[in-house]
Tab-separated table of C-alpha atoms in Angstrom:
chain	number	residue	atom	x	y	z
A	796	MET	CA	-15.128	28.600	-12.268
A	797	ASP	CA	-15.826	24.760	-12.559
A	798	THR	CA	-18.028	23.863	-9.800
A	799	PRO	CA	-20.615	21.879	-11.922
A	800	SER	CA	-18.070	18.861	-12.212
A	801	THR	CA	-16.749	16.637	-9.832
A	802	THR	CA	-14.462	14.184	-11.613
A	803	SER	CA	-11.185	15.139	-13.281
A	804	THR	CA	-10.375	15.983	-16.794
A	805	PRO	CA	-11.471	13.388	-19.158
A	806	ALA	CA	-8.982	11.189	-20.597
A	807	ASP	CA	-9.470	12.578	-24.075
A	808	PRO	CA	-10.126	16.314	-23.738
A	809	HIS	CA	-10.277	16.959	-27.560
A	810	SER	CA	-13.685	14.700	-27.120
A	811	HIS	CA	-15.639	18.299	-25.803
A	812	THR	CA	-16.148	21.186	-27.906
A	813	LEU	CA	-14.041	24.115	-26.576
A	814	VAL	CA	-16.555	27.261	-26.374
A	815	LEU	CA	-15.103	30.830	-25.598
A	816	HIS	CA	-17.460	33.498	-24.639
A	817	HIS	CA	-15.721	36.993	-25.826
A	818	LEU	CA	-16.445	40.086	-25.291
A	819	GLU	CA	-15.385	42.547	-27.737
A	820	GLN	CA	-12.639	45.048	-27.348
A	821	SER	CA	-11.335	43.178	-23.852
A	822	ARG	CA	-9.224	41.387	-22.223
A	823	SER	CA	-11.041	37.787	-23.639
A	824	GLN	CA	-8.680	38.523	-27.060
A	825	ARG	CA	-5.618	36.872	-25.450
A	826	VAL	CA	-7.402	33.358	-24.962
A	827	LEU	CA	-8.397	33.933	-28.514
A	828	TRP	CA	-5.053	34.303	-30.023
A	829	LEU	CA	-3.758	31.443	-27.584
A	830	LEU	CA	-6.364	29.122	-28.875
A	831	GLU	CA	-4.961	30.379	-32.500
A	832	GLU	CA	-1.449	29.562	-31.565
A	833	MET	CA	-2.513	26.063	-30.400
A	834	GLY	CA	-4.527	25.224	-33.487
A	835	LEU	CA	-7.799	24.102	-31.738
A	836	PRO	CA	-11.252	24.125	-32.424
A	837	TYR	CA	-13.150	26.325	-31.086
A	838	GLU	CA	-16.603	27.867	-31.514
A	839	LEU	CA	-16.872	31.691	-30.612
A	840	LYS	CA	-19.652	33.331	-29.172
A	841	THR	CA	-19.187	36.948	-29.531
A	842	TYR	CA	-21.006	39.718	-27.185
A	843	ALA	CA	-21.156	43.626	-27.854
A	844	ARG	CA	-20.577	46.247	-25.376
A	845	GLN	CA	-23.573	48.176	-24.012
A	846	ARG	CA	-24.251	51.283	-25.445
A	847	GLY	CA	-23.545	54.411	-23.461
A	848	ASN	CA	-21.444	52.611	-20.786
A	849	ARG	CA	-19.719	50.271	-22.619
A	850	LEU	CA	-20.511	47.681	-20.207
A	851	ALA	CA	-20.686	43.923	-20.578
A	852	PRO	CA	-23.945	43.069	-21.805
A	853	PRO	CA	-26.339	40.939	-19.142
A	854	GLU	CA	-26.757	38.072	-21.456
A	855	LEU	CA	-22.928	37.300	-19.877
A	856	LYS	CA	-24.692	36.377	-16.630
A	857	ALA	CA	-26.511	33.316	-18.029
A	858	VAL	CA	-22.447	31.939	-18.963
A	859	HIS	CA	-21.021	32.657	-15.651
A	860	PRO	CA	-22.759	34.399	-12.375
A	861	LEU	CA	-20.416	37.219	-12.478
A	862	GLY	CA	-21.627	38.043	-15.637
A	863	LYS	CA	-17.802	38.558	-17.070
A	864	SER	CA	-15.481	37.785	-19.985
A	865	PRO	CA	-13.890	35.796	-21.139
A	866	VAL	CA	-15.165	32.227	-20.316
A	867	LEU	CA	-14.226	29.265	-21.259
A	868	VAL	CA	-16.787	26.358	-21.871
A	869	HIS	CA	-15.399	22.622	-22.409
A	870	GLY	CA	-17.755	19.905	-21.653
A	871	SER	CA	-19.312	20.576	-18.122
A	872	GLU	CA	-15.934	22.985	-17.561
A	873	VAL	CA	-17.065	26.433	-16.801
A	874	VAL	CA	-13.553	28.540	-16.669
A	875	ALA	CA	-13.651	32.046	-15.239
A	876	GLU	CA	-10.117	35.111	-15.451
A	877	SER	CA	-7.857	35.010	-18.035
A	878	ALA	CA	-4.637	33.650	-16.454
A	879	ALA	CA	-6.744	30.664	-15.399
A	880	ILE	CA	-8.167	30.001	-18.644
A	881	LEU	CA	-4.648	30.436	-20.369
A	882	GLU	CA	-3.333	27.531	-17.311
A	883	TYR	CA	-6.280	25.491	-17.828
A	884	LEU	CA	-5.586	25.222	-21.414
A	885	ALA	CA	-1.929	24.524	-21.622
A	886	GLU	CA	-2.502	22.035	-19.067
A	887	THR	CA	-5.492	20.364	-20.323
A	888	PHE	CA	-4.443	20.350	-24.414
A	889	ALA	CA	-0.300	19.727	-23.597
A	890	ASP	CA	-0.100	17.541	-26.574
A	891	ARG	CA	-0.711	20.893	-28.858
A	892	ALA	CA	2.321	22.573	-26.988
A	893	GLN	CA	4.669	22.216	-29.662
A	894	GLY	CA	7.577	24.094	-31.499
A	895	ASP	CA	7.410	27.457	-30.754
A	896	LEU	CA	5.329	27.007	-27.948
A	897	SER	CA	7.314	24.112	-26.033
A	898	GLN	CA	8.009	26.691	-23.595
A	899	LEU	CA	4.444	27.534	-22.807
A	900	VAL	CA	4.346	26.340	-19.054
A	901	PRO	CA	8.445	26.508	-18.309
A	902	ALA	CA	9.694	23.743	-16.334
A	903	PRO	CA	9.095	23.802	-12.925
A	904	GLY	CA	11.946	25.741	-10.347
A	905	THR	CA	13.435	27.440	-13.116
A	906	PRO	CA	14.056	31.118	-13.407
A	907	GLU	CA	11.543	30.969	-16.418
A	908	HIS	CA	8.523	28.993	-14.478
A	909	ARG	CA	8.987	31.883	-11.688
A	910	ARG	CA	8.947	34.666	-14.013
A	911	CYS	CA	5.989	33.307	-15.765
A	912	ARG	CA	4.208	32.817	-12.771
A	913	PHE	CA	5.500	36.154	-11.406
A	914	TRP	CA	3.539	38.172	-14.695
A	915	LEU	CA	0.566	35.975	-14.756
A	916	HIS	CA	-0.421	37.308	-11.588
A	917	TYR	CA	0.927	40.571	-12.369
A	918	ALA	CA	-1.068	41.212	-15.553
A	919	GLU	CA	-4.493	41.485	-13.677
A	920	GLY	CA	-3.269	42.049	-9.799
A	921	SER	CA	-0.956	44.669	-10.010
A	922	LEU	CA	-1.021	46.278	-13.501
A	923	MET	CA	-4.682	46.455	-14.495
A	924	PRO	CA	-6.182	48.128	-11.845
A	925	TRP	CA	-3.969	51.042	-11.885
A	926	LEU	CA	-5.010	51.130	-16.105
A	927	LEU	CA	-8.795	51.102	-15.505
A	928	MET	CA	-8.532	53.361	-12.630
A	929	LYS	CA	-6.806	55.852	-14.968
A	930	LEU	CA	-9.232	55.369	-17.414
A	931	VAL	CA	-12.571	55.800	-15.082
A	932	PHE	CA	-10.343	59.378	-13.767
A	933	GLN	CA	-10.175	60.398	-17.535
A	934	MET	CA	-13.603	59.750	-18.332
A	935	LEU	CA	-15.459	60.900	-15.592
A	936	PRO	CA	-14.951	64.867	-16.646
A	937	ARG	CA	-16.705	63.913	-19.719
A	938	GLN	CA	-19.646	62.309	-18.543
A	939	PRO	CA	-22.709	64.067	-19.775
A	940	MET	CA	-24.113	66.835	-16.780
A	941	PRO	CA	-26.821	68.883	-16.979
A	942	PHE	CA	-26.182	72.222	-19.020
A	943	PHE	CA	-27.319	74.863	-16.164
A	944	VAL	CA	-24.370	73.204	-14.222
A	945	ARG	CA	-21.510	72.192	-16.306
A	946	PRO	CA	-19.965	75.647	-16.366
A	947	LEU	CA	-19.063	75.703	-12.545
A	948	VAL	CA	-19.079	71.529	-12.198
A	949	GLN	CA	-16.920	70.148	-14.605
A	950	PRO	CA	-13.839	72.422	-13.794
A	951	ILE	CA	-14.371	71.285	-10.408
A	952	VAL	CA	-14.318	67.631	-11.767
A	953	HIS	CA	-11.726	67.992	-13.966
A	954	TYR	CA	-9.587	69.381	-11.095
A	955	ILE	CA	-10.156	66.761	-8.570
A	956	CYS	CA	-9.892	64.027	-11.142
A	957	GLN	CA	-6.422	65.167	-12.386
A	958	GLN	CA	-5.444	65.601	-8.615
A	959	VAL	CA	-6.088	61.793	-8.117
A	960	GLN	CA	-4.345	60.816	-11.740
A	961	PHE	CA	-1.158	62.858	-10.456
A	962	LYS	CA	-1.269	61.816	-6.677
A	963	LEU	CA	-2.288	58.065	-6.547
A	964	ILE	CA	-2.268	56.645	-9.963
A	965	ASP	CA	0.578	58.053	-12.207
A	966	PRO	CA	2.990	57.539	-9.563
A	967	ASN	CA	1.864	53.868	-9.964
A	968	LEU	CA	1.778	53.943	-13.272
A	969	GLN	CA	5.588	55.818	-13.756
A	970	ARG	CA	6.708	52.825	-11.933
A	971	ALA	CA	5.443	49.718	-13.717
A	972	LEU	CA	5.928	50.753	-17.175
A	973	PRO	CA	9.830	51.494	-16.795
A	974	PHE	CA	10.063	48.294	-14.392
A	975	ILE	CA	8.278	46.288	-17.569
A	976	GLU	CA	10.802	48.295	-20.577
A	977	GLN	CA	13.830	46.585	-18.259
A	978	GLU	CA	12.750	43.260	-17.647
A	979	LEU	CA	12.397	43.129	-21.681
A	980	ALA	CA	15.187	44.904	-21.587
A	981	GLN	CA	17.354	41.580	-20.802
A	982	ARG	CA	14.980	38.642	-22.732
A	983	PRO	CA	12.724	38.656	-25.981
A	984	TRP	CA	9.901	37.585	-24.264
A	985	PHE	CA	8.269	37.557	-20.571
A	986	ALA	CA	9.065	34.727	-19.096
A	987	GLY	CA	12.654	34.069	-21.452
A	988	GLU	CA	14.159	33.262	-24.797
A	989	HIS	CA	10.687	31.762	-25.537
A	990	LEU	CA	6.956	32.369	-25.730
A	991	SER	CA	5.097	31.201	-22.712
A	992	LEU	CA	1.693	32.161	-21.218
A	993	ALA	CA	2.924	34.943	-19.425
A	994	ASP	CA	3.164	37.194	-22.838
A	995	PHE	CA	-0.715	36.288	-23.832
A	996	GLN	CA	-1.475	37.653	-20.201
A	997	MET	CA	0.309	40.915	-20.296
A	998	SER	CA	-0.660	41.755	-23.669
A	999	TYR	CA	-3.727	42.822	-23.052
A	1000	PRO	CA	-2.445	45.524	-20.294
A	1001	ILE	CA	0.680	46.104	-22.622
A	1002	GLU	CA	-1.813	47.127	-25.313
A	1003	ALA	CA	-4.130	49.600	-22.963
A	1004	ALA	CA	-0.796	50.728	-21.494
A	1005	LEU	CA	0.440	51.731	-25.179
A	1006	THR	CA	-2.441	53.166	-26.133
A	1007	ARG	CA	-3.784	54.902	-23.642
A	1008	LEU	CA	-0.516	56.135	-22.047
A	1009	ALA	CA	2.080	56.448	-24.877
A	1010	GLY	CA	-0.376	59.316	-27.286
A	1011	SER	CA	1.038	57.621	-30.431
A	1012	PRO	CA	2.676	54.411	-31.363
A	1013	ASN	CA	5.931	57.088	-32.175
A	1014	SER	CA	6.017	58.127	-28.768
A	1015	ALA	CA	5.693	54.252	-27.352
A	1016	SER	CA	8.704	53.414	-29.254
A	1017	LYS	CA	11.015	55.970	-27.692
A	1018	LYS	CA	10.000	55.912	-24.378
A	1019	TRP	CA	9.380	52.014	-24.102
A	1020	PRO	CA	11.610	50.717	-27.285
A	1021	HIS	CA	12.066	47.363	-25.258
A	1022	LEU	CA	7.929	47.191	-25.267
A	1023	HIS	CA	7.157	48.672	-28.277
A	1024	ALA	CA	9.287	45.635	-29.760
A	1025	TRP	CA	7.733	43.231	-28.050
A	1026	LEU	CA	4.455	44.407	-28.907
A	1027	GLU	CA	5.589	44.413	-32.341
A	1028	ARG	CA	6.464	40.612	-32.456
A	1029	VAL	CA	3.179	39.664	-30.838
A	1030	HIS	CA	1.440	41.429	-33.381
A	1031	ALA	CA	3.628	39.756	-36.440
A	1032	ARG	CA	2.418	36.630	-35.231
A	1033	ALA	CA	0.131	34.806	-37.561
A	1034	ALA	CA	-2.004	33.656	-34.775
A	1035	TYR	CA	-2.303	37.173	-33.272
A	1036	GLN	CA	-3.460	38.009	-36.678
A	1037	ARG	CA	-6.236	35.715	-37.284
A	1038	ALA	CA	-7.708	36.242	-33.397
A	1039	LEU	CA	-7.416	39.657	-34.543
A	1040	ALA	CA	-9.633	38.851	-37.679
A	1041	LYS	CA	-12.009	37.018	-35.786
A	1042	GLY	CA	-12.221	38.442	-32.166
A	1043	GLY	CA	-12.180	42.098	-33.440
A	1044	PRO	CA	-10.098	44.986	-32.605
A	1045	VAL	CA	-8.134	44.896	-29.042
A	1046	MET	CA	-9.024	48.575	-27.962
A	1047	TRP	CA	-11.469	51.266	-27.971
B	128	MET	CA	10.455	38.897	-9.581
B	129	ASP	CA	13.490	36.432	-9.829
B	130	THR	CA	15.290	38.082	-12.116
B	131	PRO	CA	18.608	38.335	-10.296
B	132	SER	CA	18.912	34.336	-10.497
B	133	THR	CA	19.901	32.573	-13.127
B	134	THR	CA	19.974	29.038	-11.555
B	135	SER	CA	17.103	26.339	-10.344
B	136	THR	CA	16.147	26.429	-6.821
B	137	PRO	CA	18.448	25.483	-4.838
B	138	ALA	CA	18.820	21.052	-3.773
B	139	ASP	CA	18.243	22.409	-0.368
B	140	PRO	CA	16.056	25.193	0.152
B	141	HIS	CA	16.231	25.375	3.905
B	142	SER	CA	19.626	26.468	3.921
B	143	HIS	CA	18.892	30.305	2.875
B	144	THR	CA	17.166	32.616	5.442
B	145	LEU	CA	13.462	33.460	4.111
B	146	VAL	CA	12.909	37.411	4.388
B	147	LEU	CA	9.260	38.988	4.084
B	148	HIS	CA	9.244	42.561	3.830
B	149	HIS	CA	5.470	43.071	5.156
B	150	LEU	CA	3.981	46.584	5.066
B	151	GLU	CA	1.506	47.245	7.823
B	152	GLN	CA	-2.100	46.557	7.402
B	153	SER	CA	-1.963	45.405	3.945
B	154	ARG	CA	-2.321	42.165	1.707
B	155	SER	CA	1.093	40.453	2.993
B	156	GLN	CA	-0.812	39.766	6.313
B	157	ARG	CA	-1.473	36.541	4.289
B	158	VAL	CA	1.713	35.502	3.159
B	159	LEU	CA	2.898	35.795	7.290
B	160	TRP	CA	-0.057	33.436	7.559
B	161	LEU	CA	1.495	30.941	5.224
B	162	LEU	CA	4.527	31.298	6.767
B	163	GLU	CA	3.396	30.060	10.257
B	164	GLU	CA	1.033	27.488	8.708
B	165	MET	CA	3.770	26.179	7.344
B	166	GLY	CA	6.183	26.465	10.299
B	167	LEU	CA	9.115	27.724	8.666
B	168	PRO	CA	11.849	30.191	10.444
B	169	TYR	CA	12.242	33.912	8.616
B	170	GLU	CA	12.665	37.238	9.238
B	171	LEU	CA	10.015	39.637	9.148
B	172	LYS	CA	10.486	43.313	8.144
B	173	THR	CA	7.759	45.314	8.647
B	174	TYR	CA	7.305	48.654	6.850
B	175	ALA	CA	4.443	51.855	8.548
B	176	ARG	CA	2.574	53.095	6.172
B	177	GLN	CA	3.165	56.547	5.183
B	178	ARG	CA	1.118	59.716	7.305
B	179	GLY	CA	-1.402	61.155	5.343
B	180	ASN	CA	-1.913	59.427	2.544
B	181	ARG	CA	-1.581	56.020	3.930
B	182	LEU	CA	1.122	54.524	0.662
B	183	ALA	CA	3.780	52.243	1.516
B	184	PRO	CA	6.763	54.402	2.402
B	185	PRO	CA	9.962	54.775	-0.148
B	186	GLU	CA	12.186	52.579	1.664
B	187	LEU	CA	10.369	49.522	-0.474
B	188	LYS	CA	11.589	50.777	-3.675
B	189	ALA	CA	15.077	49.753	-2.484
B	190	VAL	CA	13.539	46.036	-2.072
B	191	HIS	CA	11.598	45.694	-5.263
B	192	PRO	CA	11.793	48.384	-8.141
B	193	LEU	CA	7.661	48.717	-8.108
B	194	GLY	CA	7.959	49.573	-4.186
B	195	LYS	CA	5.359	47.261	-3.011
B	196	SER	CA	4.160	44.716	-0.465
B	197	PRO	CA	4.478	41.860	0.138
B	198	VAL	CA	8.169	40.790	-1.478
B	199	LEU	CA	10.048	37.605	0.276
B	200	VAL	CA	13.498	37.653	-0.437
B	201	HIS	CA	15.404	33.902	-0.491
B	202	GLY	CA	18.745	33.480	-1.411
B	203	SER	CA	19.030	35.383	-3.904
B	204	GLU	CA	15.330	34.998	-5.261
B	205	VAL	CA	13.234	38.150	-4.797
B	206	VAL	CA	9.832	37.433	-5.218
B	207	ALA	CA	6.803	39.702	-5.329
B	208	GLU	CA	2.752	39.608	-5.892
B	209	SER	CA	0.645	38.018	-3.025
B	210	ALA	CA	0.161	34.585	-5.364
B	211	ALA	CA	3.552	34.063	-6.610
B	212	ILE	CA	4.906	34.290	-3.140
B	213	LEU	CA	2.321	32.099	-1.809
B	214	GLU	CA	2.963	29.305	-4.880
B	215	TYR	CA	6.746	30.103	-4.485
B	216	LEU	CA	6.594	29.116	-0.937
B	217	ALA	CA	4.280	25.555	-1.593
B	218	GLU	CA	6.811	24.584	-4.083
B	219	THR	CA	9.831	25.419	-2.468
B	220	PHE	CA	9.042	23.737	0.539
B	221	ALA	CA	6.266	21.146	-0.020
B	222	ASP	CA	8.369	19.070	2.616
B	223	ARG	CA	6.036	21.397	5.222
B	224	ALA	CA	3.129	20.971	3.544
B	225	GLN	CA	1.944	18.426	5.452
B	226	GLY	CA	-1.194	16.961	7.890
B	227	ASP	CA	-3.791	19.616	7.467
B	228	LEU	CA	-1.723	21.730	4.970
B	229	SER	CA	-1.369	18.152	2.418
B	230	GLN	CA	-3.977	19.540	-0.109
B	231	LEU	CA	-2.411	23.579	-0.090
B	232	VAL	CA	-1.747	23.018	-3.856
B	233	PRO	CA	-4.271	19.932	-4.702
B	234	ALA	CA	-3.747	17.443	-7.406
B	235	PRO	CA	-3.149	19.115	-10.729
B	236	GLY	CA	-5.853	17.816	-12.868
B	237	THR	CA	-8.855	17.537	-10.090
B	238	PRO	CA	-11.633	20.350	-9.564
B	239	GLU	CA	-10.079	21.267	-6.657
B	240	HIS	CA	-6.482	22.228	-8.150
B	241	ARG	CA	-9.271	24.166	-10.783
B	242	ARG	CA	-10.968	25.984	-7.940
B	243	CYS	CA	-7.675	26.780	-6.067
B	244	ARG	CA	-6.683	28.444	-9.454
B	245	PHE	CA	-9.483	30.334	-10.286
B	246	TRP	CA	-9.584	31.618	-6.865
B	247	LEU	CA	-5.919	32.553	-6.626
B	248	HIS	CA	-6.127	34.561	-9.916
B	249	TYR	CA	-9.453	36.197	-9.164
B	250	ALA	CA	-8.816	37.367	-5.097
B	251	GLU	CA	-6.958	40.055	-7.274
B	252	GLY	CA	-7.717	40.169	-10.426
B	253	SER	CA	-11.126	40.413	-9.762
B	254	LEU	CA	-12.170	41.284	-6.052
B	255	MET	CA	-9.514	43.539	-5.291
B	256	PRO	CA	-9.838	46.308	-7.746
B	257	TRP	CA	-13.373	46.498	-7.198
B	258	LEU	CA	-12.999	46.985	-3.456
B	259	LEU	CA	-9.690	49.179	-3.903
B	260	MET	CA	-11.831	51.531	-5.836
B	261	LYS	CA	-14.725	51.742	-3.646
B	262	LEU	CA	-12.076	52.643	-1.353
B	263	VAL	CA	-10.745	55.819	-3.326
B	264	PHE	CA	-14.709	57.102	-3.802
B	265	GLN	CA	-15.486	56.381	-0.884
B	266	MET	CA	-12.345	58.552	0.765
B	267	LEU	CA	-11.919	61.186	-1.812
B	268	PRO	CA	-15.288	63.568	-0.684
B	269	ARG	CA	-13.262	63.341	2.442
B	270	GLN	CA	-9.950	65.202	1.233
B	271	PRO	CA	-9.097	68.452	2.438
B	272	MET	CA	-9.990	71.463	0.498
B	273	PRO	CA	-9.758	75.123	0.887
B	274	PHE	CA	-12.260	76.016	3.059
B	275	PHE	CA	-13.670	79.003	0.818
B	276	VAL	CA	-14.737	76.051	-1.979
B	277	ARG	CA	-15.730	73.606	0.611
B	278	PRO	CA	-19.485	74.231	1.036
B	279	LEU	CA	-19.796	74.568	-2.608
B	280	VAL	CA	-17.310	71.601	-4.139
B	281	GLN	CA	-17.572	69.087	-1.283
B	282	PRO	CA	-21.242	68.193	-2.620
B	283	ILE	CA	-20.445	68.168	-5.833
B	284	VAL	CA	-18.022	65.683	-5.397
B	285	HIS	CA	-19.800	63.543	-3.121
B	286	TYR	CA	-22.681	63.563	-5.532
B	287	ILE	CA	-20.188	62.015	-8.105
B	288	CYS	CA	-18.387	59.949	-6.246
B	289	GLN	CA	-21.722	58.169	-5.002
B	290	GLN	CA	-22.613	57.684	-8.855
B	291	VAL	CA	-19.915	56.590	-9.813
B	292	GLN	CA	-20.024	53.606	-6.802
B	293	PHE	CA	-23.514	53.256	-7.236
B	294	LYS	CA	-23.576	52.553	-11.503
B	295	LEU	CA	-20.293	51.136	-11.512
B	296	ILE	CA	-18.670	49.956	-8.484
B	297	ASP	CA	-21.567	49.214	-6.781
B	298	PRO	CA	-23.116	46.547	-8.957
B	299	ASN	CA	-19.798	44.902	-9.865
B	300	LEU	CA	-19.642	43.925	-6.134
B	301	GLN	CA	-23.242	43.254	-5.370
B	302	ARG	CA	-22.830	39.914	-8.107
B	303	ALA	CA	-19.327	39.000	-6.536
B	304	LEU	CA	-20.335	38.466	-2.761
B	305	PRO	CA	-23.009	36.385	-3.500
B	306	PHE	CA	-21.017	34.285	-5.925
B	307	ILE	CA	-18.462	34.030	-3.501
B	308	GLU	CA	-21.114	32.991	-0.906
B	309	GLN	CA	-22.748	30.579	-3.043
B	310	GLU	CA	-19.536	28.951	-3.341
B	311	LEU	CA	-18.452	28.641	0.252
B	312	ALA	CA	-22.115	27.114	0.869
B	313	GLN	CA	-20.876	24.132	-0.758
B	314	ARG	CA	-17.381	23.451	0.784
B	315	PRO	CA	-15.690	24.550	4.000
B	316	TRP	CA	-12.565	25.946	1.597
B	317	PHE	CA	-12.444	27.848	-1.086
B	318	ALA	CA	-10.605	24.390	-3.019
B	319	GLY	CA	-13.466	22.232	-1.754
B	320	GLU	CA	-12.917	19.948	1.888
B	321	HIS	CA	-9.163	21.274	2.528
B	322	LEU	CA	-7.361	24.513	3.001
B	323	SER	CA	-5.401	25.484	0.241
B	324	LEU	CA	-3.368	28.245	-1.057
B	325	ALA	CA	-6.838	30.101	-2.762
B	326	ASP	CA	-8.121	30.228	0.993
B	327	PHE	CA	-4.739	32.399	2.076
B	328	GLN	CA	-4.966	34.546	-1.476
B	329	MET	CA	-8.612	34.985	-0.796
B	330	SER	CA	-8.368	35.851	2.958
B	331	TYR	CA	-7.227	39.648	2.507
B	332	PRO	CA	-9.975	40.647	0.259
B	333	ILE	CA	-13.125	38.873	1.953
B	334	GLU	CA	-11.454	40.464	5.016
B	335	ALA	CA	-11.761	43.912	3.644
B	336	ALA	CA	-15.326	43.184	1.857
B	337	LEU	CA	-16.593	42.193	5.085
B	338	THR	CA	-14.982	45.156	7.277
B	339	ARG	CA	-15.524	47.625	4.607
B	340	LEU	CA	-19.413	46.298	2.957
B	341	ALA	CA	-20.821	44.646	5.838
B	342	GLY	CA	-20.905	47.624	8.395
B	343	SER	CA	-20.781	45.072	11.258
B	344	PRO	CA	-19.990	41.514	11.945
B	345	ASN	CA	-23.510	41.376	13.199
B	346	SER	CA	-24.703	42.135	10.092
B	347	ALA	CA	-21.761	40.300	7.571
B	348	SER	CA	-23.421	37.022	9.403
B	349	LYS	CA	-26.863	37.625	8.181
B	350	LYS	CA	-26.108	39.027	4.685
B	351	TRP	CA	-23.517	36.121	4.032
B	352	PRO	CA	-23.398	33.537	6.612
B	353	HIS	CA	-20.986	31.041	4.975
B	354	LEU	CA	-18.212	33.831	4.039
B	355	HIS	CA	-18.457	35.230	7.847
B	356	ALA	CA	-18.428	31.779	8.697
B	357	TRP	CA	-14.847	30.862	6.582
B	358	LEU	CA	-13.704	33.650	8.444
B	359	GLU	CA	-14.272	32.714	11.655
B	360	ARG	CA	-12.818	29.024	10.670
B	361	VAL	CA	-9.400	31.284	9.518
B	362	HIS	CA	-9.734	33.942	12.454
B	363	ALA	CA	-9.572	30.204	15.109
B	364	ARG	CA	-6.473	29.453	13.596
B	365	ALA	CA	-3.207	29.504	15.836
B	366	ALA	CA	-0.810	29.941	12.811
B	367	TYR	CA	-3.410	32.843	11.743
B	368	GLN	CA	-3.296	34.366	15.476
B	369	ARG	CA	0.095	34.005	16.066
B	370	ALA	CA	0.523	35.962	12.220
B	371	LEU	CA	-1.907	38.647	13.589
B	372	ALA	CA	0.366	38.643	16.983
B	373	LYS	CA	3.576	39.234	14.560
B	374	GLY	CA	1.805	41.210	11.581
B	375	GLY	CA	-0.718	43.710	13.125
B	376	PRO	CA	-4.328	44.361	12.536
B	377	VAL	CA	-4.978	43.224	8.999
B	378	MET	CA	-7.511	46.202	8.048
B	379	TRP	CA	-7.096	49.732	8.807
């Protein structure tokens, strides 16, 4: 969100410090990866998840009223939502999108641009909600409950949670993963021949899907070979590895 | 999704027919609203939700592998994801964004542009997942179950679903609605002084939130007066009313 500002982007965006408010093991890892790819100087503020419920800590509310991460602060700009942050960085520091990154935002009006835009929205608008819901229904039967009701209640909760996954969540994920696999069978990166913002935005849900749905890396590479190969290409990038060293592991 | 095409947008976009694949009582209502605002000719294909589970019907899989709505077909382009469709229409038919719609896509680099981008992502990336999850946990205890276990199981399921709402879902929504209210207290439309794509994209989750969380229109106008006033402004637009007449009611 950039409500405090009433002016346009400053003439020299490099004159302000970039601060990334980063929640460990979260979506913000992909912003860290882009910052590293673009070689931008930035300050990293890392927040630990709360023990027990693993939610974001209350300190993040001081940064943005929604209390979420990632949030990028750049001078008077406070930018929230992963995709909006990625687009903000690519737009504001277009001078850093060179070489390997020259197609970070593909030319408007091209299929690459439309594909990039689709994945930017699809990642959090369609894929993540089902992955999040899967996680909630997987964890629900494992919640602590009083020992005297557990033998009776736990099987019931377990059964109901399985039914919701079976009838509602899994059919959606079972359409999503083969669809993505088929798209990546046609081109090395999400938008086309070159790395684009779409790859950064998709990296978190793909990491989540391959970690939580495939069972093991071996099984992932068999089920979705192109998806697995794409993730290997991402992991092999030096900037990704620097981001990992600074931000910590992506999944929990 | 625009994988079938390998060419750029045609020189005369008006030479192709626009077809909107519209699921009743769904997100696609906002695309219909934009088509009406822009005065574009289009063909509307309406799909009924399945009885019982209220999911999208299998016919939609023939339109797009994800089997979802909205999907916009324009010549060889098959565009999915609400926000990507809105952006596609604004970009392809920029000549129709005049008068009241001249700020449909605010000028890049301005606070209006950044706000528009934020809400385009926030609507489905952050707000809708919690609204959808709320709906799932509200409906779960009402699912049919065998009569001989119902007296025992239903109260347990009801209690657990309430706990999930109380601990996980409601805290998120209780931060979201006041945040949106505060933003709309500062300006009449989501991006600023003028209607933009952000208003179209936000219209569905706001409609859902005010219908399902407020209890009644009276209560909504007291709790979130600016949000309620914004929705009244949307409902008062002639194009919105035409879309409603063609696509049917937004909520169920």
